[in-house]
C-alpha positions as a printed Julia matrix, in Angstrom:
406×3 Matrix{Float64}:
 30.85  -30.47  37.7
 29.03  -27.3   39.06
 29.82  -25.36  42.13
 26.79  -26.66  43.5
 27.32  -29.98  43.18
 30.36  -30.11  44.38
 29.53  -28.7   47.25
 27.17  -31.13  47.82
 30.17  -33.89  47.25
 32.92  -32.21  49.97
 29.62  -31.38  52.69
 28.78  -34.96  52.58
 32.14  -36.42  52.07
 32.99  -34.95  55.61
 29.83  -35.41  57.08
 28.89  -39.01  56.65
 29.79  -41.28  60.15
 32.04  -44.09  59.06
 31.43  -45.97  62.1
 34.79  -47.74  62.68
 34.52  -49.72  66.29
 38.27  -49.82  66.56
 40.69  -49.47  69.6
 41.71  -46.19  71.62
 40.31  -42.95  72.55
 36.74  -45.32  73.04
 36.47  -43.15  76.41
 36.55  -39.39  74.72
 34.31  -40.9   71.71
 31.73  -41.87  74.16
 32.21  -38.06  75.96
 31.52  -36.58  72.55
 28.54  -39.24  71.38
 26.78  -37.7   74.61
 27.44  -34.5   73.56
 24.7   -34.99  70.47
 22.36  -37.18  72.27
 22.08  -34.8   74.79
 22.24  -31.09  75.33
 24.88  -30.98  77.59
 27.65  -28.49  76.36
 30.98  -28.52  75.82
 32.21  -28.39  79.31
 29.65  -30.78  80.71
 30.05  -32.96  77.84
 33.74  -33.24  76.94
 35.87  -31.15  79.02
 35.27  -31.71  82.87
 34.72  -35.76  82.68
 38.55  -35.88  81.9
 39.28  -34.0   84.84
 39.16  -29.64  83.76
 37.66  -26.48  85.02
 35.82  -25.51  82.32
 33.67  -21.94  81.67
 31.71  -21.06  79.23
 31.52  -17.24  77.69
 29.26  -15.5   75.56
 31.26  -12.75  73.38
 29.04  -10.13  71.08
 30.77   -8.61  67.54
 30.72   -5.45  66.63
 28.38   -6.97  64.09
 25.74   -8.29  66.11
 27.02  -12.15  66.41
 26.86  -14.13  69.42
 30.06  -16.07  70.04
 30.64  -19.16  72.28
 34.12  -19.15  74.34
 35.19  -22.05  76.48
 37.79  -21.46  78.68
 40.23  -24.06  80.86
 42.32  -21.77  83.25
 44.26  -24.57  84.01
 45.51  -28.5   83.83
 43.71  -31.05  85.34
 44.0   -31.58  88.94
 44.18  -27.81  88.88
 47.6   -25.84  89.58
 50.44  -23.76  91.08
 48.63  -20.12  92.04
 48.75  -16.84  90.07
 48.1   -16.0   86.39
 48.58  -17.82  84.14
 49.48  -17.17  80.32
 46.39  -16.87  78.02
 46.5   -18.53  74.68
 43.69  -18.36  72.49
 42.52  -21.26  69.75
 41.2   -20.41  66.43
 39.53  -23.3   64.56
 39.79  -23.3   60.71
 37.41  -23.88  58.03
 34.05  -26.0   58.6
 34.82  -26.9   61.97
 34.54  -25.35  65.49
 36.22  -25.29  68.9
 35.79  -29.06  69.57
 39.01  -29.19  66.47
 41.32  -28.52  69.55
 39.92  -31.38  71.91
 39.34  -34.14  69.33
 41.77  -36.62  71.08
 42.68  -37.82  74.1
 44.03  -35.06  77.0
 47.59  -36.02  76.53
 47.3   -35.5   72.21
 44.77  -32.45  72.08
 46.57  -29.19  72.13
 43.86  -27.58  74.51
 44.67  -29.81  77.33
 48.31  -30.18  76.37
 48.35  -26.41  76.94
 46.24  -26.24  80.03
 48.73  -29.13  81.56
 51.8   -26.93  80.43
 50.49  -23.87  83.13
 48.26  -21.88  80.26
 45.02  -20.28  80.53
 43.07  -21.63  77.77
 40.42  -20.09  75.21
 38.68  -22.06  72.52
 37.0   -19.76  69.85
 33.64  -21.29  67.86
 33.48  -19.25  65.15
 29.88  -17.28  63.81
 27.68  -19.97  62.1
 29.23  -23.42  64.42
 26.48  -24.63  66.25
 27.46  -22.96  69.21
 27.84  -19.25  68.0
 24.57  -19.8   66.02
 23.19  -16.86  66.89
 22.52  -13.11  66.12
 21.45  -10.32  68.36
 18.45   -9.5   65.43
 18.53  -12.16  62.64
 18.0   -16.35  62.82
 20.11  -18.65  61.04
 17.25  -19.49  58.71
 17.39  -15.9   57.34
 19.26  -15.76  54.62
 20.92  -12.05  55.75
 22.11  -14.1   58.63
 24.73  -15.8   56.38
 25.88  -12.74  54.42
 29.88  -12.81  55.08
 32.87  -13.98  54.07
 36.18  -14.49  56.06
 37.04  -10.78  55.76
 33.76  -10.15  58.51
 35.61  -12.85  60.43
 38.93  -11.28  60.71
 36.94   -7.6   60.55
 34.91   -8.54  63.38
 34.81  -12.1   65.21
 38.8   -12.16  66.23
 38.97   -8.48  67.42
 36.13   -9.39  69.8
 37.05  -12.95  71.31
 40.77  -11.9   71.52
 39.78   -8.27  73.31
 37.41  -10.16  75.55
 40.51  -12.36  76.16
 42.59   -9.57  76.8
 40.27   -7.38  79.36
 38.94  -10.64  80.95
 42.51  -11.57  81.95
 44.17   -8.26  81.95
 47.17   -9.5   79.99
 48.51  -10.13  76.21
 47.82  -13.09  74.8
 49.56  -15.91  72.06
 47.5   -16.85  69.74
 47.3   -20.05  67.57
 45.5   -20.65  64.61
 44.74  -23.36  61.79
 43.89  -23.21  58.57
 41.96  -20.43  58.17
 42.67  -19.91  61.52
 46.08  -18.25  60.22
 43.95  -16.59  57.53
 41.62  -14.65  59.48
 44.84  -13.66  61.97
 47.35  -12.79  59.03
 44.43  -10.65  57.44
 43.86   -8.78  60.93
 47.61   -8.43  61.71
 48.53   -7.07  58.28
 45.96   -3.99  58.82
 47.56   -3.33  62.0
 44.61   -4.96  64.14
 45.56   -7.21  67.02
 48.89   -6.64  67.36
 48.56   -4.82  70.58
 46.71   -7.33  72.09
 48.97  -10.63  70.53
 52.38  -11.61  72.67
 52.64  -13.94  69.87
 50.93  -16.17  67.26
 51.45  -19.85  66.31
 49.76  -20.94  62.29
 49.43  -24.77  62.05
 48.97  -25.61  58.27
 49.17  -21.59  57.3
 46.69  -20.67  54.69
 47.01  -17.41  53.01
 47.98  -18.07  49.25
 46.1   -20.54  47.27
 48.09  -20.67  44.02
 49.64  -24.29  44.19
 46.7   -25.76  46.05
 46.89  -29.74  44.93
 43.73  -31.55  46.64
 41.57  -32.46  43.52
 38.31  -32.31  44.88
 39.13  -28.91  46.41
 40.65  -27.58  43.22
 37.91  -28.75  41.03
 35.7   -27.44  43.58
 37.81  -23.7   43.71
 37.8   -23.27  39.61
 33.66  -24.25  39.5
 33.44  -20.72  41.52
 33.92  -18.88  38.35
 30.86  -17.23  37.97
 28.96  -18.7   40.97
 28.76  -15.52  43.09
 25.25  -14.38  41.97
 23.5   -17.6   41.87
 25.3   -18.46  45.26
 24.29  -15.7   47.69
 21.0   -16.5   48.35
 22.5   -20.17  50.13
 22.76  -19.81  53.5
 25.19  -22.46  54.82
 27.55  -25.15  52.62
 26.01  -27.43  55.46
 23.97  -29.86  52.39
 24.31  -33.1   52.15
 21.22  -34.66  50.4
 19.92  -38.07  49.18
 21.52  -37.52  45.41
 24.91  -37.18  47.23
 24.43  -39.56  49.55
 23.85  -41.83  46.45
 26.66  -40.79  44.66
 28.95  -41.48  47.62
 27.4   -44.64  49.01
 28.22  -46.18  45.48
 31.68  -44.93  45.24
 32.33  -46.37  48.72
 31.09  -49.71  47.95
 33.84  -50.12  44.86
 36.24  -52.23  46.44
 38.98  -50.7   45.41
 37.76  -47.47  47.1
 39.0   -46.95  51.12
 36.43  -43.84  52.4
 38.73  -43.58  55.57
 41.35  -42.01  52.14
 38.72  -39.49  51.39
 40.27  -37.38  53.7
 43.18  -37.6   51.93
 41.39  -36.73  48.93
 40.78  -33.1   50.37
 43.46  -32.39  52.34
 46.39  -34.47  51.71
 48.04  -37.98  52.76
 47.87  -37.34  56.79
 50.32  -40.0   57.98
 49.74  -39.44  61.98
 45.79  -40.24  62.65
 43.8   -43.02  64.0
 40.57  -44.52  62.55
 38.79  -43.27  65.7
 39.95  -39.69  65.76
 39.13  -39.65  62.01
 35.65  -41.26  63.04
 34.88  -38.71  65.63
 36.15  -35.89  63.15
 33.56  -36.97  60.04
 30.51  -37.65  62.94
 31.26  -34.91  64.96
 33.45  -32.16  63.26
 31.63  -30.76  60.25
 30.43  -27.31  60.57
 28.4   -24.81  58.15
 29.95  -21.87  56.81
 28.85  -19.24  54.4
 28.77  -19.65  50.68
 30.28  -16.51  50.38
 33.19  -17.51  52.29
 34.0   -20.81  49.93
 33.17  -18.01  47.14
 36.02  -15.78  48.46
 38.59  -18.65  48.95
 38.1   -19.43  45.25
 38.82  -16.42  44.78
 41.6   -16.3   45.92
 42.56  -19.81  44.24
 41.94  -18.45  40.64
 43.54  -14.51  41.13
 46.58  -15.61  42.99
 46.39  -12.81  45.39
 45.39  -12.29  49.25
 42.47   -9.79  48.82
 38.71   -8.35  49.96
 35.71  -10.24  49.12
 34.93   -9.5   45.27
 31.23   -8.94  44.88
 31.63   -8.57  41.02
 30.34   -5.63  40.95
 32.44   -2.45  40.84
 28.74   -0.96  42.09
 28.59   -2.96  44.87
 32.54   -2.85  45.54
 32.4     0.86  45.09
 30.01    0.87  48.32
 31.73   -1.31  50.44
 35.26   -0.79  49.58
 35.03    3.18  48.14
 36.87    1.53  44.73
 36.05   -0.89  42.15
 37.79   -3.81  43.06
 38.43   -5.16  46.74
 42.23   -4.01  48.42
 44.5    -6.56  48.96
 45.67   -7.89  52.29
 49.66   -6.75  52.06
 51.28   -9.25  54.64
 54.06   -7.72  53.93
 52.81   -4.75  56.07
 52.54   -6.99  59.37
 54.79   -5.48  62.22
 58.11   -6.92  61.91
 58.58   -7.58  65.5
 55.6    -9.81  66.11
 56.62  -13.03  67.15
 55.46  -15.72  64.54
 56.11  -19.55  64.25
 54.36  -21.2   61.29
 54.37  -24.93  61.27
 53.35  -26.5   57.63
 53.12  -30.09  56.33
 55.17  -31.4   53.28
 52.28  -33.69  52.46
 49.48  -30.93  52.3
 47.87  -30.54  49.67
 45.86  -27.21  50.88
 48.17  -24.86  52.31
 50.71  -25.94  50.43
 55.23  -25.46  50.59
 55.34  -23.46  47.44
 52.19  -21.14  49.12
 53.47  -21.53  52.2
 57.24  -19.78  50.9
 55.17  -17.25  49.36
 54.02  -16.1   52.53
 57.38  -16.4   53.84
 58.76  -13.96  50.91
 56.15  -11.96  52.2
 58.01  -11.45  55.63
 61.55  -11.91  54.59
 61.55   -8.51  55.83
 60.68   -9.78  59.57
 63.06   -9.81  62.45
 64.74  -12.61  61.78
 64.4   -13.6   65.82
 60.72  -13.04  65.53
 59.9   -15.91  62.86
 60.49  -19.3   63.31
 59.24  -21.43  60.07
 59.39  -25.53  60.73
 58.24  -27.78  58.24
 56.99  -31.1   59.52
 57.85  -32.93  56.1
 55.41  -36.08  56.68
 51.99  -33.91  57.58
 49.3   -32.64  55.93
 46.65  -30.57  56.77
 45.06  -32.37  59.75
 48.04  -33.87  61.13
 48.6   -30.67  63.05
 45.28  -30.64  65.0
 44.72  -34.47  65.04
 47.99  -36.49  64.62
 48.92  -38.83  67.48
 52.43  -37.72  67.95
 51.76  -34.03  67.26
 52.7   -33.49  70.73
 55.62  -34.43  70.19
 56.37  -32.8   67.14
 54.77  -29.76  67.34
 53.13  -28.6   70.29
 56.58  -29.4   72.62
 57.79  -26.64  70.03
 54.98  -23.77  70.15
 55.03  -24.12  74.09
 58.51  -23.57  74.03
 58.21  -21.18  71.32
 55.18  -19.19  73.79
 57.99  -19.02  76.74
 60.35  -17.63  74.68
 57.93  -14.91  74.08
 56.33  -14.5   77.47
């Protein structure tokens, strides 16, 4: 199948609304269903009903995006006085902030965090729908769209974590998923960040692609070949359309055929989620990125190395890079004594354990007190942003991971 159509199979895959009326979290799915009939924000919307300070921030790149921060200083019901430790949230691919608040206040890391004495940052990454804008070009302009994840290491983390850091006047930890690790690992490895970063927590860590399993995402990856020229001029992978609506609709009327598994079918078996988190995530939760980022991860899929967006061109590589082919992101060169804990799932089928150990090979160099590796053998991908016990399995570890390294 071509790129383009299989694009057009993931977008609306995640996109459609299976509208499953089923028990728990009803409350926070009715906070987040008036957060698209109206045009109330995040804070008004989702946030302060459950009982947090909220505050909104706009943060400009060196680039000329305009970023959305949301910030809860502290848990609900408010606090003990003085500062409190920032941590900052980096969603992952084709989703935004809201990733981090998808469940109820006692399962979504954000407000597990804020209850736990943390100042709190949520990140919405350049083309979400609330860092939509530019300080010169609309969305609708195709020029608007013309990066890749290297622009969002390059540019978007240095400035949401540097407004962190002179907002608050203090280093922060960092956490990050999916490409969330990505964007950080990329950063970290060219010596960026790291004197801004106390520490950094990667939920399903992304960084080789070699033994990625999904099948759609695969098939999707290898379809790339050849796809960067007649691929730029797209502006978003945000298009579902009636042909794939079609072509869905009929596969989910086979009986045999569960949609709620199509999640599955991209990121792995996720044992921990409900029907209405899952709900919420396919009504709610899909965001447009560029093409040339999903060009760039395939990429990196086919080559087998961490490296520079390839414009296949040694012209046009030659002008951005000074060399014919893109550098490669060495993690190996990340500062040994930066506190890391990556957190992977046995069952994912993205970032997955034989990737995941090549990354580690990467820092087998590391201080060996200053990397912490846990793998949570019955999660996939999601399962560390929207599993029920999560809590308990994960986050009770990265907050007592962050004290360590206050």
């Amino acid at each position: 199948m071509a790129f383009h159509s299989w694009l057009l199979v993931i977008t609306f895959v995640l996109s459609m609304g299976f509208h499953c009326e089923l028990a728990g979290a009803r409350g926070h799915r009715q906070l987040l269903q008036s957060l698209e009939a109206t045009n109330d924000g995040v804070c008004t919307a989702v946030v302060s009903p459950q009982g947090y300070e909220c505050q909104e921030y706009e943060v400009k790149t060196q680039d000329g995006y305009i970023l959305t921060m949301h910030r809860i200083p502290q848990g609900r019901g408010g606090g003990s006085p003085g500062k409190r430790q920032p941590v900052l949230l980096q969603h992952g691919l084709l989703m935004d902030g809201l990733t981090w608040l998808l469940n109820p206040p006692q399962q979504s890391l954000a407000f597990v965090l804020a209850d736990n004495g943390f100042d709190v940052w949520i990140t919405h990454g350049r083309g979400t729908r609330w860092s939509r804008r530019h300080e010169s070009l609309d969305a609708s302009n195709p020029a608007y769209w013309a990066w890749s994840w290297d622009e969002l290491a390059s540019y978007d983390l240095p400035a949401t974590v540097g407004f962190v850091f002179q907002k608050t006047g203090q280093k922060l930890h960092y956490v990050g998923h999916s490409m969330g690790t990505l964007t950080a690992l990329s950063a970290f490895s060219e010596g960026k960040l790291v004197n801004m970063i106390k520490s950094a927590a990667l939920l399903s860590p992304v960084a080789y692609l070699t033994y990625m399993a999904t099948p759609i995402g695969a098939a999707a990856a290898s379809a790339f070949s050849g796809e960067v020229r007649t691929t730029r001029s797209l502006s978003s992978s945000n298009l579902p359309t009636p042909v794939g609506t079609q072509f869905l609709e009929s596969v989910c009327a086979m009986p045999e055929v569960n949609c709620y598994d199509f999640m599955a079918s991209l990121t792995g078996p996720n044992c921990c989620l409900n029907y209405s988190t899952v709900d919420i995530f396919l009504k709610y939760e899909l965001e447009p990125t560029s093409v040339r980022t999903l060009v760039h991860f395939s990429q990196t899929f086919r080559r087998g190395v961490i490296a520079k967006y390839d414009y296949e061109s040694s012209m046009a590589n030659m002008a951005a890079y000074g060399k014919s082919s893109p550098p490669e992101y060495h993690m190996s060169n990340i500062t040994h004594d930066l506190p890391l804990l990556l957190s992977y799932g046995g069952g994912d089928m993205l970032s997955d354990v034989k990737d995941v150990q090549l990354l580690l090979n990467d820092l087998s160099n590391h201080d060996a007190d200053k990397l912490v590796a846990q793998l949570v053998k019955e999660y996939a991908h999601m399962d560390f942003v929207m599993a029920v016990n999560a809590k308990q399995l994960v986050y009770d570890g990265l907050i007592a991971f962050f004290n360590k390294h206050s």
